[in-house]
């Protein structure tokens, strides 16, 4: 660690001036507010967790995910300032109902007072409020939030502490890791000391995004779990249902969060191998009852049919142009007819697991399955074993083809597959 890093770590060990109350005083102020493992148990000791995903983990999608084994869902990340000041944004973004529990509402923020006011608006409808400290995107850099607060430990502590001392429901936090495991651990301990009752650790660096996403480091997640006293959720490297238990075994965390794989296969937690049209129909049925923005629906359908759209290209353009529910239903019906015909000519047996030369499961295009990122340079290829091997090196130059749309899946048999999970 550098001198600057050592200074930061040492400063975090002191009791900051913004800690205006002791823990005993906070408990006296909120005697019924749950803490740490009491909160975790009250939420049903969740193991399978849907990540906060901007414009993607909306109510309808959370409901679908719960139908297939999700124990806990996070809302999309909300901008605290906009959420507080704009009623339209709040009405569009924040939806919930009696089936939507347990649920944690996530905010990004850089002003403690604004964060508290925004969080207070959902306090009666959520189990906790989460602070996003992991978003690595350029918009987060411009907005001064997410992972771009990782170097401002005092501000991070102030944000969490403001909620811990003043909000009637618990505060949690989702963080990324530093290159150094020691700094990662001290950062997590600072977040815990400020008042976070659950910590989710995304085992990737801030720089690991886009074409440099790479692998999550489970060793750093385990180091955090070993160092803190609150429940820890792991995020990263989940492709198949068994990866969840593998992650728990490797890190000792209480739960495992997944983002991208849930979007391509919302039945992930159930272990069921299902056709994409079935999940699409179930999602639209929910959307019939839960008003959902067309942009969200379209994005979900593109992901559910990711591997079929490059084959049925005429339907892809129809999906681009659809703007109303009737059009989405017609698209799914048309796609279903095509895919059933494709399936009837196949000898695929869902009970038989077949893998390719790199260890990834081979499913026909009409089956929901994880998104595979392709690496053209085989000198940097990684096997399935290394994917979930926590000490694996991170391929910093891996090509992120999955973000380029459905064209990325063409000719996949000819490409080396390196699989990664996005934010």
mmCIF file of C-alpha atoms in Angstrom:
data_model
loop_
_atom_site.group_PDB
_atom_site.id
_atom_site.type_symbol
_atom_site.label_atom_id
_atom_site.label_comp_id
_atom_site.label_asym_id
_atom_site.label_seq_id
_atom_site.Cartn_x
_atom_site.Cartn_y
_atom_site.Cartn_z
ATOM 1 C CA UNK A 1 0.000 0.000 0.000
ATOM 2 C CA UNK A 2 1.153 3.537 -0.665
ATOM 3 C CA UNK A 3 1.645 6.151 2.057
ATOM 4 C CA UNK A 4 -1.628 7.758 0.966
ATOM 5 C CA UNK A 5 -3.434 4.428 1.252
ATOM 6 C CA UNK A 6 -1.998 3.827 4.716
ATOM 7 C CA UNK A 7 -3.136 7.277 5.804
ATOM 8 C CA UNK A 8 -6.641 6.573 4.504
ATOM 9 C CA UNK A 9 -6.826 3.266 6.352
ATOM 10 C CA UNK A 10 -5.555 4.825 9.569
ATOM 11 C CA UNK A 11 -8.043 7.676 9.337
ATOM 12 C CA UNK A 12 -10.903 5.210 8.895
ATOM 13 C CA UNK A 13 -10.011 3.577 12.221
ATOM 14 C CA UNK A 14 -10.776 6.780 14.167
ATOM 15 C CA UNK A 15 -14.246 7.779 15.326
ATOM 16 C CA UNK A 16 -15.269 10.453 12.819
ATOM 17 C CA UNK A 17 -16.782 13.746 13.909
ATOM 18 C CA UNK A 18 -19.946 13.002 11.940
ATOM 19 C CA UNK A 19 -20.712 10.121 14.313
ATOM 20 C CA UNK A 20 -23.032 12.280 16.398
ATOM 21 C CA UNK A 21 -24.599 9.370 18.271
ATOM 22 C CA UNK A 22 -23.239 6.254 19.929
ATOM 23 C CA UNK A 23 -24.576 2.837 18.969
ATOM 24 C CA UNK A 24 -26.459 2.652 22.259
ATOM 25 C CA UNK A 25 -28.116 5.986 21.526
ATOM 26 C CA UNK A 26 -29.072 4.838 18.026
ATOM 27 C CA UNK A 27 -30.602 1.657 19.426
ATOM 28 C CA UNK A 28 -32.563 3.716 21.940
ATOM 29 C CA UNK A 29 -33.802 5.975 19.132
ATOM 30 C CA UNK A 30 -34.867 3.051 16.920
ATOM 31 C CA UNK A 31 -35.526 0.180 19.354
ATOM 32 C CA UNK A 32 -37.422 -1.945 16.818
ATOM 33 C CA UNK A 33 -35.168 -1.340 13.815
ATOM 34 C CA UNK A 34 -33.429 -4.548 12.828
ATOM 35 C CA UNK A 35 -29.666 -4.879 12.728
ATOM 36 C CA UNK A 36 -27.266 -7.244 10.963
ATOM 37 C CA UNK A 37 -28.291 -10.867 11.217
ATOM 38 C CA UNK A 38 -31.661 -10.001 12.754
ATOM 39 C CA UNK A 39 -32.463 -8.112 9.550
ATOM 40 C CA UNK A 40 -31.126 -10.975 7.465
ATOM 41 C CA UNK A 41 -33.267 -13.527 9.289
ATOM 42 C CA UNK A 42 -36.362 -11.295 9.202
ATOM 43 C CA UNK A 43 -36.022 -11.212 5.396
ATOM 44 C CA UNK A 44 -36.048 -15.012 5.359
ATOM 45 C CA UNK A 45 -32.275 -15.588 5.345
ATOM 46 C CA UNK A 46 -32.079 -14.914 1.588
ATOM 47 C CA UNK A 47 -29.621 -16.940 -0.440
ATOM 48 C CA UNK A 48 -30.754 -16.130 -3.997
ATOM 49 C CA UNK A 49 -30.669 -12.393 -4.620
ATOM 50 C CA UNK A 50 -31.580 -10.275 -7.644
ATOM 51 C CA UNK A 51 -29.197 -7.344 -8.048
ATOM 52 C CA UNK A 52 -30.139 -3.695 -8.447
ATOM 53 C CA UNK A 53 -30.140 -3.053 -12.208
ATOM 54 C CA UNK A 54 -30.935 0.317 -13.740
ATOM 55 C CA UNK A 55 -34.175 0.125 -15.754
ATOM 56 C CA UNK A 56 -34.121 -3.690 -15.438
ATOM 57 C CA UNK A 57 -35.014 -4.834 -11.904
ATOM 58 C CA UNK A 58 -38.382 -3.089 -11.992
ATOM 59 C CA UNK A 59 -41.404 -4.466 -10.140
ATOM 60 C CA UNK A 60 -42.666 -6.732 -12.933
ATOM 61 C CA UNK A 61 -39.238 -8.323 -13.319
ATOM 62 C CA UNK A 62 -38.858 -8.732 -9.571
ATOM 63 C CA UNK A 63 -42.199 -10.531 -9.493
ATOM 64 C CA UNK A 64 -41.115 -12.882 -12.279
ATOM 65 C CA UNK A 65 -37.803 -13.567 -10.540
ATOM 66 C CA UNK A 66 -39.588 -14.374 -7.272
ATOM 67 C CA UNK A 67 -41.698 -16.929 -9.130
ATOM 68 C CA UNK A 68 -38.448 -18.782 -9.854
ATOM 69 C CA UNK A 69 -36.719 -18.770 -6.518
ATOM 70 C CA UNK A 70 -35.468 -15.246 -5.868
ATOM 71 C CA UNK A 71 -35.447 -14.775 -2.094
ATOM 72 C CA UNK A 72 -34.651 -11.053 -2.095
ATOM 73 C CA UNK A 73 -34.815 -8.391 -4.789
ATOM 74 C CA UNK A 74 -33.257 -4.960 -5.058
ATOM 75 C CA UNK A 75 -34.887 -2.138 -6.977
ATOM 76 C CA UNK A 76 -33.056 -0.407 -9.793
ATOM 77 C CA UNK A 77 -30.588 2.221 -8.622
ATOM 78 C CA UNK A 78 -32.410 5.520 -8.074
ATOM 79 C CA UNK A 79 -30.712 8.889 -8.200
ATOM 80 C CA UNK A 80 -31.466 10.314 -4.760
ATOM 81 C CA UNK A 81 -31.562 13.954 -5.867
ATOM 82 C CA UNK A 82 -33.907 13.337 -8.789
ATOM 83 C CA UNK A 83 -36.014 10.923 -6.741
ATOM 84 C CA UNK A 84 -36.481 13.585 -4.090
ATOM 85 C CA UNK A 85 -37.202 16.516 -6.393
ATOM 86 C CA UNK A 86 -39.166 15.058 -9.308
ATOM 87 C CA UNK A 87 -42.513 13.384 -8.712
ATOM 88 C CA UNK A 88 -42.661 12.023 -12.270
ATOM 89 C CA UNK A 89 -39.331 10.257 -11.878
ATOM 90 C CA UNK A 90 -40.400 8.854 -8.530
ATOM 91 C CA UNK A 91 -43.705 7.566 -9.869
ATOM 92 C CA UNK A 92 -42.061 5.966 -12.897
ATOM 93 C CA UNK A 93 -39.184 4.375 -11.027
ATOM 94 C CA UNK A 94 -40.606 3.258 -7.689
ATOM 95 C CA UNK A 95 -43.319 0.625 -7.850
ATOM 96 C CA UNK A 96 -44.138 -2.001 -5.280
ATOM 97 C CA UNK A 97 -47.056 -4.111 -4.053
ATOM 98 C CA UNK A 98 -47.930 -6.615 -1.368
ATOM 99 C CA UNK A 99 -46.020 -9.442 -3.092
ATOM 100 C CA UNK A 100 -42.834 -7.428 -3.420
ATOM 101 C CA UNK A 101 -41.118 -8.380 -0.177
ATOM 102 C CA UNK A 102 -38.476 -8.554 0.952
ATOM 103 C CA UNK A 103 -37.224 -5.645 -1.135
ATOM 104 C CA UNK A 104 -34.292 -3.276 -0.721
ATOM 105 C CA UNK A 105 -34.383 0.126 -2.413
ATOM 106 C CA UNK A 106 -31.044 1.289 -3.779
ATOM 107 C CA UNK A 107 -29.945 4.902 -4.164
ATOM 108 C CA UNK A 108 -26.878 6.603 -5.527
ATOM 109 C CA UNK A 109 -25.976 9.874 -3.822
ATOM 110 C CA UNK A 110 -23.187 12.198 -2.758
ATOM 111 C CA UNK A 111 -25.091 14.451 -0.352
ATOM 112 C CA UNK A 112 -26.062 12.920 3.021
ATOM 113 C CA UNK A 113 -29.027 15.227 3.613
ATOM 114 C CA UNK A 114 -30.506 14.622 0.172
ATOM 115 C CA UNK A 115 -29.984 10.885 0.568
ATOM 116 C CA UNK A 116 -31.835 10.866 3.884
ATOM 117 C CA UNK A 117 -34.772 12.840 2.494
ATOM 118 C CA UNK A 118 -35.045 10.538 -0.538
ATOM 119 C CA UNK A 119 -34.734 7.392 1.560
ATOM 120 C CA UNK A 120 -37.426 8.637 3.933
ATOM 121 C CA UNK A 121 -39.906 8.553 1.042
ATOM 122 C CA UNK A 122 -39.666 4.753 0.789
ATOM 123 C CA UNK A 123 -39.084 3.925 4.450
ATOM 124 C CA UNK A 124 -42.553 2.540 5.015
ATOM 125 C CA UNK A 125 -42.508 0.274 1.977
ATOM 126 C CA UNK A 126 -39.065 -1.353 1.982
ATOM 127 C CA UNK A 127 -37.031 -3.606 4.239
ATOM 128 C CA UNK A 128 -33.885 -1.498 3.903
ATOM 129 C CA UNK A 129 -32.222 1.201 1.833
ATOM 130 C CA UNK A 130 -28.986 0.396 0.017
ATOM 131 C CA UNK A 131 -26.245 2.831 -0.958
ATOM 132 C CA UNK A 132 -24.718 2.204 -4.369
ATOM 133 C CA UNK A 133 -20.935 2.381 -4.070
ATOM 134 C CA UNK A 134 -20.233 0.116 -7.023
ATOM 135 C CA UNK A 135 -21.456 1.679 -10.271
ATOM 136 C CA UNK A 136 -18.371 2.051 -12.523
ATOM 137 C CA UNK A 137 -20.000 3.713 -15.512
ATOM 138 C CA UNK A 138 -19.035 7.106 -16.933
ATOM 139 C CA UNK A 139 -22.357 8.587 -15.841
ATOM 140 C CA UNK A 140 -21.381 7.750 -12.257
ATOM 141 C CA UNK A 141 -18.080 9.559 -12.708
ATOM 142 C CA UNK A 142 -19.886 12.634 -14.059
ATOM 143 C CA UNK A 143 -22.512 12.479 -11.329
ATOM 144 C CA UNK A 144 -19.946 11.835 -8.585
ATOM 145 C CA UNK A 145 -21.481 8.687 -7.137
ATOM 146 C CA UNK A 146 -21.158 4.900 -7.155
ATOM 147 C CA UNK A 147 -17.638 3.489 -7.322
ATOM 148 C CA UNK A 148 -16.244 6.969 -7.888
ATOM 149 C CA UNK A 149 -16.686 7.599 -4.173
ATOM 150 C CA UNK A 150 -14.296 4.750 -3.318
ATOM 151 C CA UNK A 151 -11.454 7.198 -2.760
ATOM 152 C CA UNK A 152 -13.560 9.467 -0.537
ATOM 153 C CA UNK A 153 -13.938 7.364 2.570
ATOM 154 C CA UNK A 154 -15.092 10.278 4.694
ATOM 155 C CA UNK A 155 -17.974 11.054 2.339
ATOM 156 C CA UNK A 156 -18.954 7.391 2.094
ATOM 157 C CA UNK A 157 -19.012 7.170 5.874
ATOM 158 C CA UNK A 158 -21.101 10.356 6.144
ATOM 159 C CA UNK A 159 -23.681 9.040 3.671
ATOM 160 C CA UNK A 160 -24.141 5.760 5.513
ATOM 161 C CA UNK A 161 -24.000 7.308 8.958
ATOM 162 C CA UNK A 162 -26.659 9.888 8.109
ATOM 163 C CA UNK A 163 -29.101 7.071 7.378
ATOM 164 C CA UNK A 164 -27.945 4.930 10.284
ATOM 165 C CA UNK A 165 -28.606 7.745 12.776
ATOM 166 C CA UNK A 166 -31.821 9.070 11.237
ATOM 167 C CA UNK A 167 -33.693 6.568 9.032
ATOM 168 C CA UNK A 168 -36.338 4.296 10.527
ATOM 169 C CA UNK A 169 -35.291 1.313 8.393
ATOM 170 C CA UNK A 170 -31.769 -0.177 8.102
ATOM 171 C CA UNK A 171 -29.114 0.967 5.672
ATOM 172 C CA UNK A 172 -27.010 -1.457 3.625
ATOM 173 C CA UNK A 173 -24.273 -0.916 1.044
ATOM 174 C CA UNK A 174 -22.949 -2.467 -2.157
ATOM 175 C CA UNK A 175 -19.241 -2.003 -2.799
ATOM 176 C CA UNK A 176 -16.510 -2.964 -5.254
ATOM 177 C CA UNK A 177 -13.038 -4.169 -4.356
ATOM 178 C CA UNK A 178 -9.639 -2.481 -4.502
ATOM 179 C CA UNK A 179 -6.552 -4.083 -6.090
ATOM 180 C CA UNK A 180 -5.212 -4.720 -2.592
ATOM 181 C CA UNK A 181 -7.106 -7.149 -0.400
ATOM 182 C CA UNK A 182 -5.998 -5.273 2.728
ATOM 183 C CA UNK A 183 -7.478 -2.009 1.498
ATOM 184 C CA UNK A 184 -10.646 -3.796 0.444
ATOM 185 C CA UNK A 185 -11.056 -5.215 3.944
ATOM 186 C CA UNK A 186 -10.434 -1.867 5.637
ATOM 187 C CA UNK A 187 -12.908 -0.197 3.306
ATOM 188 C CA UNK A 188 -15.574 -2.767 4.156
ATOM 189 C CA UNK A 189 -14.868 -2.365 7.881
ATOM 190 C CA UNK A 190 -15.291 1.390 7.529
ATOM 191 C CA UNK A 191 -18.624 0.858 5.758
ATOM 192 C CA UNK A 192 -19.695 -1.480 8.559
ATOM 193 C CA UNK A 193 -18.577 0.945 11.273
ATOM 194 C CA UNK A 194 -20.592 3.731 9.647
ATOM 195 C CA UNK A 195 -23.730 1.641 10.057
ATOM 196 C CA UNK A 196 -24.236 -0.680 7.064
ATOM 197 C CA UNK A 197 -26.202 -3.710 8.281
ATOM 198 C CA UNK A 198 -25.493 -5.849 5.203
ATOM 199 C CA UNK A 199 -22.598 -5.453 2.779
ATOM 200 C CA UNK A 200 -22.710 -6.728 -0.781
ATOM 201 C CA UNK A 201 -19.269 -7.151 -2.312
ATOM 202 C CA UNK A 202 -18.962 -7.112 -6.085
ATOM 203 C CA UNK A 203 -15.628 -8.821 -6.530
ATOM 204 C CA UNK A 204 -14.442 -6.635 -9.383
ATOM 205 C CA UNK A 205 -12.362 -3.497 -9.545
ATOM 206 C CA UNK A 206 -13.850 -0.165 -10.591
ATOM 207 C CA UNK A 207 -11.881 -0.490 -13.835
ATOM 208 C CA UNK A 208 -13.427 -3.863 -14.650
ATOM 209 C CA UNK A 209 -16.257 -2.797 -16.919
ATOM 210 C CA UNK A 210 -17.163 -2.958 -20.591
ATOM 211 C CA UNK A 211 -14.518 -4.812 -22.581
ATOM 212 C CA UNK A 212 -12.386 -5.087 -19.434
ATOM 213 C CA UNK A 213 -15.028 -6.698 -17.239
ATOM 214 C CA UNK A 214 -13.079 -9.880 -16.491
ATOM 215 C CA UNK A 215 -13.542 -12.169 -13.531
ATOM 216 C CA UNK A 216 -14.715 -11.354 -10.025
ATOM 217 C CA UNK A 217 -12.237 -12.167 -7.257
ATOM 218 C CA UNK A 218 -13.884 -14.388 -4.682
ATOM 219 C CA UNK A 219 -10.808 -14.323 -2.417
ATOM 220 C CA UNK A 220 -11.411 -10.651 -1.687
ATOM 221 C CA UNK A 221 -15.076 -11.327 -0.969
ATOM 222 C CA UNK A 222 -14.059 -14.049 1.479
ATOM 223 C CA UNK A 223 -11.566 -11.701 3.121
ATOM 224 C CA UNK A 224 -14.352 -9.174 3.714
ATOM 225 C CA UNK A 225 -16.655 -11.868 5.057
ATOM 226 C CA UNK A 226 -13.967 -13.001 7.490
ATOM 227 C CA UNK A 227 -13.374 -9.434 8.693
ATOM 228 C CA UNK A 228 -16.868 -8.021 9.311
ATOM 229 C CA UNK A 229 -19.641 -9.014 11.691
ATOM 230 C CA UNK A 230 -22.633 -8.172 9.472
ATOM 231 C CA UNK A 231 -24.046 -10.458 6.755
ATOM 232 C CA UNK A 232 -22.221 -10.355 3.422
ATOM 233 C CA UNK A 233 -23.603 -11.008 -0.058
ATOM 234 C CA UNK A 234 -21.306 -11.945 -2.943
ATOM 235 C CA UNK A 235 -21.710 -10.655 -6.502
ATOM 236 C CA UNK A 236 -19.914 -11.955 -9.583
ATOM 237 C CA UNK A 237 -19.195 -15.087 -11.685
ATOM 238 C CA UNK A 238 -22.651 -16.718 -11.477
ATOM 239 C CA UNK A 239 -23.711 -18.572 -14.635
ATOM 240 C CA UNK A 240 -25.586 -21.659 -13.465
ATOM 241 C CA UNK A 241 -27.523 -22.586 -10.344
ATOM 242 C CA UNK A 242 -24.696 -24.679 -8.895
ATOM 243 C CA UNK A 243 -22.372 -21.677 -9.075
ATOM 244 C CA UNK A 244 -24.378 -20.163 -6.215
ATOM 245 C CA UNK A 245 -23.439 -22.908 -3.766
ATOM 246 C CA UNK A 246 -19.905 -22.968 -5.148
ATOM 247 C CA UNK A 247 -19.611 -19.283 -4.348
ATOM 248 C CA UNK A 248 -21.004 -19.768 -0.843
ATOM 249 C CA UNK A 249 -18.576 -22.629 -0.212
ATOM 250 C CA UNK A 250 -15.638 -20.527 -1.416
ATOM 251 C CA UNK A 251 -16.513 -17.319 0.433
ATOM 252 C CA UNK A 252 -18.751 -18.294 3.389
ATOM 253 C CA UNK A 253 -21.165 -15.485 2.472
ATOM 254 C CA UNK A 254 -24.808 -15.512 3.514
ATOM 255 C CA UNK A 255 -26.225 -14.918 0.030
ATOM 256 C CA UNK A 256 -25.291 -14.595 -3.619
ATOM 257 C CA UNK A 257 -26.433 -11.767 -5.865
ATOM 258 C CA UNK A 258 -26.618 -11.997 -9.622
ATOM 259 C CA UNK A 259 -27.321 -9.357 -12.228
ATOM 260 C CA UNK A 260 -26.740 -10.169 -15.885
ATOM 261 C CA UNK A 261 -27.448 -13.898 -15.690
ATOM 262 C CA UNK A 262 -30.823 -13.181 -14.097
ATOM 263 C CA UNK A 263 -31.725 -10.992 -17.066
ATOM 264 C CA UNK A 264 -30.997 -13.730 -19.602
ATOM 265 C CA UNK A 265 -32.378 -16.528 -17.469
ATOM 266 C CA UNK A 266 -34.811 -15.406 -14.741
ATOM 267 C CA UNK A 267 -35.333 -19.092 -13.873
ATOM 268 C CA UNK A 268 -31.680 -19.330 -12.785
ATOM 269 C CA UNK A 269 -32.387 -19.803 -9.083
ATOM 270 C CA UNK A 270 -34.872 -22.614 -9.709
ATOM 271 C CA UNK A 271 -32.460 -24.703 -11.733
ATOM 272 C CA UNK A 272 -35.166 -25.232 -14.325
ATOM 273 C CA UNK A 273 -34.256 -25.351 -18.011
ATOM 274 C CA UNK A 274 -37.053 -23.489 -19.731
ATOM 275 C CA UNK A 275 -37.842 -22.163 -23.206
ATOM 276 C CA UNK A 276 -37.485 -18.436 -23.649
ATOM 277 C CA UNK A 277 -41.036 -17.985 -24.889
ATOM 278 C CA UNK A 278 -42.441 -19.381 -21.625
ATOM 279 C CA UNK A 279 -40.567 -16.822 -19.525
ATOM 280 C CA UNK A 280 -41.510 -14.067 -21.973
ATOM 281 C CA UNK A 281 -45.205 -14.951 -21.766
ATOM 282 C CA UNK A 282 -45.113 -15.053 -17.979
ATOM 283 C CA UNK A 283 -43.387 -11.676 -17.894
ATOM 284 C CA UNK A 284 -45.964 -10.099 -20.207
ATOM 285 C CA UNK A 285 -48.782 -11.561 -18.101
ATOM 286 C CA UNK A 286 -47.335 -9.722 -15.123
ATOM 287 C CA UNK A 287 -46.957 -6.550 -17.189
ATOM 288 C CA UNK A 288 -50.641 -6.752 -18.074
ATOM 289 C CA UNK A 289 -51.367 -6.146 -14.390
ATOM 290 C CA UNK A 290 -48.333 -4.054 -13.466
ATOM 291 C CA UNK A 291 -47.843 -0.987 -15.680
ATOM 292 C CA UNK A 292 -44.309 -1.202 -17.074
ATOM 293 C CA UNK A 293 -42.491 1.167 -19.404
ATOM 294 C CA UNK A 294 -42.254 -0.180 -22.974
ATOM 295 C CA UNK A 295 -38.505 0.465 -22.974
ATOM 296 C CA UNK A 296 -38.092 -1.906 -20.033
ATOM 297 C CA UNK A 297 -40.222 -4.613 -21.658
ATOM 298 C CA UNK A 298 -38.354 -4.341 -24.939
ATOM 299 C CA UNK A 299 -34.986 -4.615 -23.209
ATOM 300 C CA UNK A 300 -36.070 -7.727 -21.334
ATOM 301 C CA UNK A 301 -37.400 -9.417 -24.459
ATOM 302 C CA UNK A 302 -34.175 -8.708 -26.317
ATOM 303 C CA UNK A 303 -32.285 -10.513 -23.566
ATOM 304 C CA UNK A 304 -34.689 -13.428 -23.220
ATOM 305 C CA UNK A 305 -34.513 -14.070 -26.969
ATOM 306 C CA UNK A 306 -30.851 -13.139 -27.300
ATOM 307 C CA UNK A 307 -29.799 -16.348 -29.023
ATOM 308 C CA UNK A 308 -32.865 -16.627 -31.265
ATOM 309 C CA UNK A 309 -32.984 -13.109 -32.696
ATOM 310 C CA UNK A 310 -29.859 -13.559 -34.861
ATOM 311 C CA UNK A 311 -31.676 -16.494 -36.483
ATOM 312 C CA UNK A 312 -35.093 -14.898 -36.851
ATOM 313 C CA UNK A 313 -33.815 -11.488 -37.891
ATOM 314 C CA UNK A 314 -37.102 -10.229 -39.305
ATOM 315 C CA UNK A 315 -38.666 -10.429 -35.850
ATOM 316 C CA UNK A 316 -35.808 -8.471 -34.344
ATOM 317 C CA UNK A 317 -36.783 -5.380 -36.310
ATOM 318 C CA UNK A 318 -40.412 -5.821 -35.251
ATOM 319 C CA UNK A 319 -39.328 -5.815 -31.621
ATOM 320 C CA UNK A 320 -37.391 -2.605 -32.165
ATOM 321 C CA UNK A 321 -40.507 -0.885 -33.479
ATOM 322 C CA UNK A 322 -43.043 -2.129 -30.896
ATOM 323 C CA UNK A 323 -44.365 0.480 -28.484
ATOM 324 C CA UNK A 324 -47.520 -1.029 -26.954
ATOM 325 C CA UNK A 325 -48.498 -4.206 -25.097
ATOM 326 C CA UNK A 326 -50.466 -5.645 -28.021
ATOM 327 C CA UNK A 327 -47.352 -5.396 -30.155
ATOM 328 C CA UNK A 328 -45.177 -7.091 -27.532
ATOM 329 C CA UNK A 329 -47.675 -9.923 -27.235
ATOM 330 C CA UNK A 330 -47.799 -10.371 -31.001
ATOM 331 C CA UNK A 331 -44.012 -10.445 -31.174
ATOM 332 C CA UNK A 332 -43.827 -13.153 -28.497
ATOM 333 C CA UNK A 333 -46.560 -15.182 -30.187
ATOM 334 C CA UNK A 334 -44.767 -14.991 -33.529
ATOM 335 C CA UNK A 335 -41.459 -15.918 -31.937
ATOM 336 C CA UNK A 336 -43.073 -18.802 -30.029
ATOM 337 C CA UNK A 337 -44.417 -20.326 -33.253
ATOM 338 C CA UNK A 338 -40.957 -20.146 -34.821
ATOM 339 C CA UNK A 339 -39.141 -21.563 -31.806
ATOM 340 C CA UNK A 340 -41.577 -24.428 -31.261
ATOM 341 C CA UNK A 341 -40.972 -25.388 -34.879
ATOM 342 C CA UNK A 342 -37.209 -25.217 -34.286
ATOM 343 C CA UNK A 343 -37.545 -27.322 -31.131
ATOM 344 C CA UNK A 344 -39.625 -30.013 -32.857
ATOM 345 C CA UNK A 345 -36.739 -30.701 -35.178
ATOM 346 C CA UNK A 346 -34.249 -31.069 -32.357
ATOM 347 C CA UNK A 347 -33.169 -34.001 -30.194
ATOM 348 C CA UNK A 348 -32.384 -31.729 -27.237
ATOM 349 C CA UNK A 349 -32.925 -33.407 -23.858
ATOM 350 C CA UNK A 350 -32.941 -30.996 -20.891
ATOM 351 C CA UNK A 351 -32.037 -33.876 -18.594
ATOM 352 C CA UNK A 352 -28.737 -34.433 -20.395
ATOM 353 C CA UNK A 353 -25.985 -31.922 -19.705
ATOM 354 C CA UNK A 354 -23.751 -31.369 -22.712
ATOM 355 C CA UNK A 355 -20.765 -29.027 -22.585
ATOM 356 C CA UNK A 356 -18.479 -27.614 -25.256
ATOM 357 C CA UNK A 357 -14.703 -27.963 -25.367
ATOM 358 C CA UNK A 358 -14.332 -25.088 -22.902
ATOM 359 C CA UNK A 359 -16.768 -26.485 -20.337
ATOM 360 C CA UNK A 360 -19.790 -24.290 -21.051
ATOM 361 C CA UNK A 361 -23.194 -25.883 -21.392
ATOM 362 C CA UNK A 362 -24.580 -26.257 -24.865
ATOM 363 C CA UNK A 363 -28.205 -25.242 -25.088
ATOM 364 C CA UNK A 364 -30.308 -24.696 -28.203
ATOM 365 C CA UNK A 365 -31.099 -21.080 -28.936
ATOM 366 C CA UNK A 366 -34.683 -21.279 -27.648
ATOM 367 C CA UNK A 367 -33.579 -22.146 -24.103
ATOM 368 C CA UNK A 368 -32.937 -19.394 -21.536
ATOM 369 C CA UNK A 369 -29.226 -19.403 -20.775
ATOM 370 C CA UNK A 370 -26.454 -17.097 -19.562
ATOM 371 C CA UNK A 371 -24.899 -14.572 -21.895
ATOM 372 C CA UNK A 372 -21.445 -15.645 -23.011
ATOM 373 C CA UNK A 373 -18.761 -13.097 -23.744
ATOM 374 C CA UNK A 374 -16.465 -14.158 -26.538
ATOM 375 C CA UNK A 375 -12.729 -13.738 -26.589
ATOM 376 C CA UNK A 376 -11.179 -13.912 -30.036
ATOM 377 C CA UNK A 377 -7.602 -14.140 -28.751
ATOM 378 C CA UNK A 378 -7.251 -17.750 -27.644
ATOM 379 C CA UNK A 379 -3.903 -17.006 -26.009
ATOM 380 C CA UNK A 380 -5.921 -15.365 -23.235
ATOM 381 C CA UNK A 381 -8.693 -17.954 -23.050
ATOM 382 C CA UNK A 382 -10.016 -19.140 -19.712
ATOM 383 C CA UNK A 383 -11.590 -22.509 -18.996
ATOM 384 C CA UNK A 384 -14.799 -23.108 -17.061
ATOM 385 C CA UNK A 385 -12.691 -24.221 -14.106
ATOM 386 C CA UNK A 386 -10.785 -20.959 -14.089
ATOM 387 C CA UNK A 387 -13.972 -18.957 -14.424
ATOM 388 C CA UNK A 388 -14.993 -19.886 -10.909
ATOM 389 C CA UNK A 389 -11.489 -20.349 -9.555
ATOM 390 C CA UNK A 390 -11.164 -17.430 -7.194
ATOM 391 C CA UNK A 391 -7.422 -17.097 -7.690
ATOM 392 C CA UNK A 392 -7.738 -16.926 -11.484
ATOM 393 C CA UNK A 393 -5.990 -14.089 -13.251
ATOM 394 C CA UNK A 394 -8.264 -11.406 -14.693
ATOM 395 C CA UNK A 395 -8.018 -11.008 -18.491
ATOM 396 C CA UNK A 396 -7.912 -7.214 -18.634
ATOM 397 C CA UNK A 397 -8.091 -7.188 -22.404
ATOM 398 C CA UNK A 398 -11.001 -9.584 -22.848
ATOM 399 C CA UNK A 399 -13.346 -8.468 -25.601
ATOM 400 C CA UNK A 400 -16.822 -7.627 -24.347
ATOM 401 C CA UNK A 401 -18.921 -8.697 -27.295
ATOM 402 C CA UNK A 402 -22.085 -9.299 -25.297
ATOM 403 C CA UNK A 403 -22.767 -5.609 -24.894
ATOM 404 C CA UNK A 404 -22.791 -5.150 -28.642
ATOM 405 C CA UNK A 405 -26.207 -6.728 -29.147
ATOM 406 C CA UNK A 406 -27.479 -9.926 -30.685
ATOM 407 C CA UNK A 407 -24.960 -9.942 -33.531
ATOM 408 C CA UNK A 408 -22.329 -10.968 -31.024
ATOM 409 C CA UNK A 409 -23.693 -14.510 -30.844
ATOM 410 C CA UNK A 410 -23.199 -15.290 -34.525
ATOM 411 C CA UNK A 411 -20.713 -18.086 -35.190
ATOM 412 C CA UNK A 412 -20.145 -18.632 -31.487
ATOM 413 C CA UNK A 413 -18.829 -22.128 -32.023
ATOM 414 C CA UNK A 414 -15.796 -20.605 -33.689
ATOM 415 C CA UNK A 415 -14.932 -18.318 -30.811
ATOM 416 C CA UNK A 416 -13.344 -18.874 -27.438
ATOM 417 C CA UNK A 417 -15.870 -18.115 -24.724
ATOM 418 C CA UNK A 418 -14.882 -16.084 -21.702
ATOM 419 C CA UNK A 419 -17.867 -15.467 -19.514
ATOM 420 C CA UNK A 420 -18.246 -12.498 -17.259
ATOM 421 C CA UNK A 421 -21.068 -10.812 -15.406
ATOM 422 C CA UNK A 422 -21.822 -7.120 -15.640
ATOM 423 C CA UNK A 423 -22.683 -4.691 -12.896
#
